[in-house]
Coordinates of N, CA and C in Angstrom, one line a residue:
M890 N -11.7 3.5 211.6 CA -12.4 4.7 212.1 C -12.6 5.6 210.9
F891 N -13.7 6.3 210.9 CA -14.0 7.3 209.9 C -14.8 8.5 210.5
E892 N -14.8 9.6 209.9 CA -15.6 10.7 210.3 C -16.4 11.2 209.1
L893 N -17.6 11.8 209.4 CA -18.5 12.3 208.4 C -18.2 13.8 208.3
V894 N -18.0 14.3 207.0 CA -17.8 15.7 206.8 C -18.7 16.1 205.6
P895 N -19.0 17.4 205.5 CA -19.7 17.9 204.3 C -19.1 17.4 203.0
L896 N -19.9 16.9 202.1 CA -19.3 16.4 200.8 C -18.5 17.4 200.1
N897 N -18.9 18.7 200.2 CA -18.1 19.7 199.5 C -16.7 20.0 200.0
A898 N -16.4 19.3 201.1 CA -15.0 19.3 201.7 C -14.1 18.4 200.9
V899 N -14.6 17.5 200.0 CA -13.9 16.6 199.3 C -13.9 17.0 197.8
P900 N -12.7 16.9 197.1 CA -12.7 17.2 195.7 C -13.7 16.4 194.9
D901 N -14.4 17.1 194.0 CA -15.3 16.5 193.1 C -14.8 15.3 192.4
A902 N -13.5 15.3 191.9 CA -12.9 14.3 191.2 C -12.8 13.0 192.0
E903 N -12.6 13.1 193.3 CA -12.5 12.0 194.2 C -13.9 11.3 194.4
V904 N -14.9 12.2 194.5 CA -16.3 11.6 194.6 C -16.7 10.9 193.4
E905 N -16.4 11.5 192.2 CA -16.7 10.8 191.0 C -16.0 9.5 190.8
A906 N -14.7 9.5 191.2 CA -13.9 8.2 191.1 C -14.5 7.2 192.0
L907 N -15.0 7.6 193.2 CA -15.6 6.6 194.2 C -16.9 6.1 193.6
L908 N -17.7 7.0 193.0 CA -19.0 6.5 192.4 C -18.7 5.6 191.2
D909 N -17.7 5.8 190.4 CA -17.3 4.9 189.3 C -16.9 3.6 189.9
R910 N -16.1 3.5 191.0 CA -15.7 2.2 191.6 C -16.9 1.5 192.2
A911 N -17.8 2.2 192.8 CA -19.0 1.6 193.4 C -20.0 1.1 192.5
F912 N -20.3 2.0 191.4 CA -21.4 1.7 190.5 C -21.1 1.5 189.1
G913 N -19.8 1.7 188.7 CA -19.4 1.5 187.3 C -19.4 2.8 186.6
Q914 N -18.6 2.8 185.5 CA -18.5 4.1 184.7 C -19.8 4.3 183.9
D915 N -20.6 3.3 183.8 CA -21.9 3.5 183.0 C -23.0 4.0 183.8
R916 N -22.8 4.4 185.0 CA -23.8 4.7 186.0 C -24.7 5.9 185.6
H917 N -24.2 6.8 184.7 CA -24.9 7.9 184.3 C -26.2 7.6 183.5
G918 N -26.3 6.4 183.0 CA -27.5 6.0 182.2 C -28.6 5.4 183.1
R919 N -28.3 5.3 184.4 CA -29.3 4.6 185.3 C -30.5 5.5 185.5
T920 N -31.6 4.9 185.9 CA -32.8 5.6 186.2 C -32.7 6.7 187.2
A921 N -31.9 6.4 188.3 CA -31.8 7.5 189.3 C -31.2 8.7 188.7
Y922 N -30.3 8.6 187.8 CA -29.7 9.8 187.2 C -30.7 10.5 186.3
M923 N -31.6 9.8 185.7 CA -32.6 10.4 184.9 C -33.6 11.1 185.8
I924 N -33.9 10.6 186.9 CA -34.9 11.2 187.8 C -34.3 12.5 188.3
R925 N -33.1 12.6 188.7 CA -32.6 13.8 189.3 C -32.1 14.8 188.2
G926 N -31.9 14.4 187.0 CA -31.5 15.3 185.9 C -30.2 16.0 186.2
D927 N -30.1 17.2 185.7 CA -28.8 17.9 185.8 C -28.8 18.8 187.1
G928 N -29.7 18.6 188.0 CA -29.8 19.4 189.2 C -28.5 19.3 190.0
I929 N -28.5 20.1 191.1 CA -27.4 20.2 192.0 C -27.8 19.5 193.3
A930 N -26.9 18.7 193.8 CA -27.2 18.0 195.1 C -27.4 19.0 196.2
I931 N -28.2 18.7 197.2 CA -28.5 19.6 198.3 C -27.3 19.5 199.2
P932 N -26.5 20.6 199.3 CA -25.3 20.6 200.1 C -25.4 20.2 201.5
T933 N -26.5 20.6 202.2 CA -26.6 20.4 203.6 C -27.0 18.9 203.9
L934 N -27.4 18.1 202.9 CA -27.7 16.7 203.0 C -26.8 15.8 202.4
S935 N -25.6 16.3 201.9 CA -24.6 15.5 201.2 C -23.3 15.4 202.0
F936 N -22.9 14.2 202.3 CA -21.8 14.0 203.2 C -20.8 13.0 202.6
A937 N -19.6 13.0 203.2 CA -18.5 12.1 202.9 C -18.0 11.4 204.1
A938 N -17.7 10.2 204.0 CA -17.0 9.5 205.1 C -15.5 9.4 204.8
V939 N -14.7 9.9 205.6 CA -13.3 10.0 205.4 C -12.5 9.4 206.5
S940 N -11.3 8.9 206.2 CA -10.3 8.5 207.2 C -9.0 9.2 206.8
G941 N -8.7 10.2 207.6 CA -7.6 11.0 207.2 C -7.9 11.7 205.8
D942 N -7.0 11.4 204.8 CA -7.2 12.0 203.5 C -7.9 11.0 202.6
V943 N -8.4 9.9 203.1 CA -9.0 8.9 202.2 C -10.5 8.9 202.2
L944 N -11.1 9.0 201.0 CA -12.5 9.0 200.9 C -13.0 7.6 201.0
L945 N -13.9 7.3 201.9 CA -14.4 5.9 202.1 C -15.8 5.7 201.6
G946 N -16.6 6.9 201.6 CA -17.9 6.8 201.2 C -18.5 8.2 201.0
S947 N -19.7 8.2 200.4 CA -20.4 9.4 200.1 C -21.9 9.2 200.0
I948 N -22.6 10.3 200.3 CA -24.1 10.3 200.0 C -24.4 11.7 199.5
Q949 N -25.3 11.7 198.5 CA -25.8 12.9 198.0 C -27.4 12.8 198.0
C950 N -28.0 14.0 198.2 CA -29.5 14.0 198.2 C -29.8 15.1 197.2
W951 N -31.0 14.9 196.5 CA -31.3 15.8 195.4 C -32.7 16.3 195.4
P952 N -33.0 17.5 195.0 CA -34.3 18.0 194.9 C -35.0 17.5 193.7
I953 N -36.1 16.7 193.9 CA -36.8 16.1 192.7 C -38.3 16.4 193.0
A954 N -39.1 15.9 192.1 CA -40.6 16.1 192.2 C -41.3 14.9 191.6
L955 N -42.5 14.7 192.1 CA -43.4 13.8 191.5 C -44.4 14.7 190.7
M956 N -44.3 14.6 189.3 CA -45.1 15.4 188.4 C -46.5 14.7 188.3
T957 N -47.5 15.3 188.9 CA -48.8 14.7 188.7 C -49.6 15.5 187.7
A958 N -50.8 15.2 187.4 CA -51.6 15.9 186.4 C -51.8 17.4 186.8
N959 N -51.7 17.6 188.2 CA -52.0 19.0 188.6 C -50.9 19.7 189.2
A960 N -49.8 19.1 189.6 CA -48.7 19.8 190.4 C -47.4 19.0 190.3
A961 N -46.4 19.7 190.7 CA -45.1 19.1 190.9 C -44.9 19.0 192.4
L962 N -45.0 17.8 192.9 CA -45.0 17.6 194.4 C -43.5 17.4 194.8
P963 N -43.0 18.2 195.6 CA -41.5 18.1 196.0 C -41.2 16.9 196.8
L964 N -40.0 16.4 196.5 CA -39.5 15.2 197.2 C -38.0 15.5 197.3
V965 N -37.3 14.8 198.2 CA -35.9 14.7 198.3 C -35.4 13.3 197.9
M966 N -34.6 13.1 196.9 CA -34.1 11.8 196.5 C -32.8 11.6 197.3
V967 N -32.8 10.5 198.1 CA -31.6 10.1 198.9 C -30.8 9.1 198.0
G968 N -29.5 9.5 197.8 CA -28.6 8.7 197.1 C -28.1 9.3 195.8
P969 N -27.0 8.8 195.4 CA -26.4 7.5 195.7 C -25.7 7.5 197.0
V970 N -25.7 6.3 197.6 CA -24.9 6.0 198.8 C -23.7 5.1 198.2
A971 N -22.5 5.6 198.3 CA -21.4 4.9 197.7 C -20.4 4.6 198.8
V972 N -19.9 3.4 198.9 CA -18.9 3.0 199.8 C -17.8 2.3 199.0
A973 N -16.5 2.7 199.3 CA -15.4 2.1 198.7 C -15.5 0.6 198.8
P974 N -15.2 -0.2 197.7 CA -15.4 -1.6 197.8 C -14.7 -2.3 198.9
G975 N -13.5 -1.9 199.3 CA -12.8 -2.5 200.4 C -13.4 -2.2 201.8
H976 N -14.4 -1.3 201.9 CA -14.9 -0.9 203.2 C -16.4 -1.2 203.3
Q977 N -17.0 -1.9 202.4 CA -18.4 -2.2 202.5 C -18.6 -3.2 203.7
G978 N -19.6 -3.0 204.4 CA -19.9 -3.8 205.6 C -19.3 -3.2 206.9
D979 N -18.6 -2.0 206.8 CA -18.0 -1.4 207.9 C -19.0 -0.4 208.6
G980 N -20.2 -0.3 208.2 CA -21.2 0.6 208.8 C -21.1 2.0 208.2
I981 N -20.3 2.2 207.1 CA -20.2 3.6 206.5 C -21.5 4.0 205.9
G982 N -22.0 3.1 205.1 CA -23.3 3.5 204.4 C -24.4 3.8 205.3
R983 N -24.5 3.0 206.4 CA -25.6 3.2 207.4 C -25.4 4.6 208.1
A984 N -24.1 4.9 208.4 CA -23.8 6.2 209.1 C -24.1 7.3 208.2
L985 N -23.8 7.2 206.9 CA -24.1 8.3 205.9 C -25.6 8.5 205.8
V986 N -26.4 7.5 205.6 CA -27.8 7.6 205.5 C -28.4 8.2 206.8
A987 N -28.0 7.7 207.9 CA -28.5 8.2 209.2 C -28.2 9.7 209.3
R988 N -27.0 10.1 209.0 CA -26.7 11.6 209.1 C -27.6 12.4 208.2
A989 N -27.7 11.9 206.9 CA -28.5 12.7 205.9 C -30.0 12.8 206.4
L990 N -30.5 11.7 207.0 CA -31.9 11.7 207.4 C -32.0 12.6 208.7
E991 N -31.1 12.5 209.5 CA -31.1 13.4 210.8 C -31.1 14.9 210.4
V992 N -30.2 15.3 209.5 CA -30.2 16.7 209.1 C -31.4 17.0 208.3
A993 N -32.0 16.1 207.5 CA -33.2 16.4 206.7 C -34.3 16.7 207.7
A994 N -34.5 15.9 208.7 CA -35.5 16.0 209.7 C -35.4 17.4 210.5
A995 N -34.2 17.7 210.8 CA -33.9 18.9 211.6 C -34.1 20.2 210.7
S996 N -34.0 20.1 209.4 CA -34.2 21.2 208.5 C -35.5 21.2 207.7
D997 N -36.5 20.5 208.2 CA -37.8 20.4 207.6 C -37.7 19.9 206.1
L998 N -36.7 19.1 205.8 CA -36.6 18.4 204.5 C -36.9 16.9 204.6
G999 N -37.3 16.4 205.8 CA -37.4 15.0 206.0 C -38.8 14.5 205.8
D1000 N -39.8 15.3 205.4 CA -41.2 14.8 205.3 C -41.5 14.1 204.0
A1001 N -40.7 14.2 203.0 CA -41.0 13.6 201.7 C -39.7 13.1 201.1
L1002 N -39.2 12.0 201.5 CA -38.0 11.4 201.0 C -38.2 10.2 200.1
M1003 N -37.4 10.0 199.1 CA -37.5 8.7 198.3 C -36.1 8.3 197.9
L1004 N -36.1 7.0 197.6 CA -34.8 6.4 197.0 C -35.1 5.2 196.3
I1005 N -34.1 4.7 195.5 CA -34.2 3.4 194.9 C -33.2 2.5 195.5
G1006 N -33.7 1.5 196.2 CA -32.7 0.7 197.0 C -33.4 -0.6 197.5
D1007 N -32.6 -1.3 198.3 CA -33.0 -2.6 198.8 C -34.0 -2.4 199.9
P1008 N -35.2 -2.9 199.7 CA -36.3 -2.6 200.7 C -36.1 -3.3 202.0
D1009 N -35.4 -4.4 202.1 CA -35.1 -5.0 203.4 C -34.2 -4.1 204.2
Y1010 N -33.1 -3.7 203.6 CA -32.1 -2.8 204.3 C -32.7 -1.5 204.7
Y1011 N -33.3 -0.7 203.7 CA -33.7 0.6 204.0 C -35.0 0.6 204.8
G1012 N -35.8 -0.5 204.7 CA -37.0 -0.6 205.6 C -36.6 -0.9 207.0
R1013 N -35.7 -1.9 207.2 CA -35.3 -2.3 208.5 C -34.6 -1.3 209.3
F1014 N -33.7 -0.6 208.7 CA -32.8 0.4 209.4 C -33.4 1.8 209.4
F1015 N -34.2 2.2 208.4 CA -34.6 3.6 208.3 C -36.1 3.8 208.1
G1016 N -36.9 2.7 207.9 CA -38.4 2.8 207.8 C -38.9 3.2 206.4
F1017 N -38.0 3.1 205.4 CA -38.5 3.3 204.0 C -39.4 2.2 203.6
S1018 N -40.4 2.5 202.7 CA -41.3 1.4 202.2 C -41.8 1.8 200.8
A1019 N -42.3 0.8 200.1 CA -42.9 1.0 198.8 C -44.4 1.3 198.9
E1020 N -44.9 1.4 200.1 CA -46.4 1.5 200.3 C -47.0 2.7 199.5
R1021 N -46.4 3.8 199.5 CA -47.0 5.0 198.9 C -46.5 5.2 197.4
T1022 N -45.6 4.4 196.9 CA -45.0 4.6 195.6 C -45.7 3.8 194.5
V1023 N -46.7 3.1 194.8 CA -47.3 2.2 193.8 C -47.7 2.8 192.5
A1024 N -48.2 4.1 192.6 CA -48.7 4.8 191.4 C -47.6 5.6 190.7
W1025 N -46.4 5.6 191.3 CA -45.3 6.4 190.7 C -44.7 5.8 189.5
Q1026 N -44.3 6.6 188.6 CA -43.5 6.1 187.4 C -42.2 6.8 187.4
A1027 N -41.2 6.1 186.7 CA -39.9 6.6 186.6 C -39.5 6.7 185.1
P1028 N -38.6 7.6 184.8 CA -38.2 7.8 183.4 C -37.3 6.7 182.8
G1029 N -37.1 5.6 183.5 CA -36.3 4.5 183.1 C -36.8 3.3 183.8
P1030 N -36.1 2.2 183.6 CA -36.5 0.9 184.2 C -36.2 1.0 185.7
V1031 N -37.2 0.4 186.5 CA -37.0 0.3 188.0 C -37.8 -0.8 188.5
E1032 N -37.2 -1.6 189.4 CA -37.9 -2.7 190.0 C -38.9 -2.0 191.0
R1033 N -40.2 -2.2 190.9 CA -41.2 -1.5 191.7 C -40.9 -1.7 193.2
H1034 N -40.5 -2.8 193.6 CA -40.3 -3.0 195.1 C -39.1 -2.2 195.6
R1035 N -38.3 -1.7 194.7 CA -37.1 -0.9 195.1 C -37.3 0.6 195.1
L1036 N -38.5 1.0 194.7 CA -38.9 2.4 194.7 C -39.5 2.7 196.1
L1037 N -38.8 3.3 196.9 CA -39.1 3.5 198.4 C -39.3 4.9 198.8
A1038 N -40.1 5.1 199.8 CA -40.3 6.5 200.3 C -40.4 6.5 201.8
L1039 N -40.2 7.7 202.4 CA -40.3 7.9 203.9 C -40.8 9.3 204.1
G1040 N -41.7 9.4 205.1 CA -42.1 10.8 205.5 C -43.6 11.0 205.4
G1041 N -44.1 11.8 206.3 CA -45.5 12.1 206.4 C -46.1 12.8 205.2
A1042 N -45.3 13.5 204.4 CA -45.8 14.3 203.3 C -45.5 13.6 201.9
V1043 N -45.1 12.3 202.0 CA -44.9 11.5 200.7 C -46.2 11.4 200.0
P1044 N -46.3 11.9 198.8 CA -47.5 11.7 198.0 C -47.8 10.3 197.6
D1045 N -49.0 9.9 197.5 CA -49.3 8.6 196.9 C -50.1 8.8 195.6
D1046 N -50.0 9.9 195.0 CA -50.6 10.3 193.8 C -49.9 9.5 192.6
A1047 N -50.6 9.4 191.5 CA -49.9 8.9 190.3 C -49.1 10.1 189.7
G1048 N -48.0 9.7 189.2 CA -47.2 10.7 188.5 C -45.8 10.2 188.1
M1049 N -45.0 11.1 187.5 CA -43.7 10.7 187.0 C -42.7 11.4 187.8
L1050 N -41.7 10.7 188.3 CA -40.6 11.3 189.0 C -39.6 12.0 188.1
G1051 N -39.1 13.1 188.5 CA -38.2 13.9 187.7 C -37.6 15.0 188.5
P1052 N -36.7 15.8 187.8 CA -36.0 16.9 188.5 C -37.1 17.9 188.9
R1053 N -36.9 18.5 190.1 CA -37.8 19.5 190.6 C -37.7 20.8 189.8
P1054 N -38.7 21.3 189.2 CA -38.7 22.5 188.5 C -38.2 23.7 189.3
G1055 N -37.2 24.4 188.8 CA -36.8 25.6 189.5 C -35.9 25.3 190.7
A1056 N -35.5 24.1 191.0 CA -34.7 23.8 192.1 C -33.2 24.1 191.8
A1057 N -32.6 24.8 192.7 CA -31.2 25.1 192.6 C -30.3 24.2 193.5
G1058 N -30.9 23.4 194.3 CA -30.1 22.5 195.2 C -29.9 23.0 196.5

């Protein structure tokens, strides 16, 4: 059993250690990190899965933008979703994503979401697709079919993904 709590209820060092275990200590060079830059995760959309004092999983969501020729179109980047290696397959990741999407929808942040992930998983369970991301570019390597989006306000313009100008999280 686990419960979902706001991510800021868990010490940052524990979250960083979980992310290292889930994605490796070289994770900071990944394209997702380049897209979100040095921004601050959106606290209301970032959660932890805990069992007692043990951190089992986490999700963070970030204010980013699609920089087009004419504008910086706001998006929310979902992820990383991290689950402790011994607890993968327990439904923790799905519960974390579901909670983040539920809160995003209730707070008017759910109209333009994106992530980099498995299209079969995120499409089947949450409705994400690569349909509107065809013209998007990323500041690092990305498999096109893993660049996914969800929401009625997702732009299908050509542009570069990056940190949202002026976003404080």
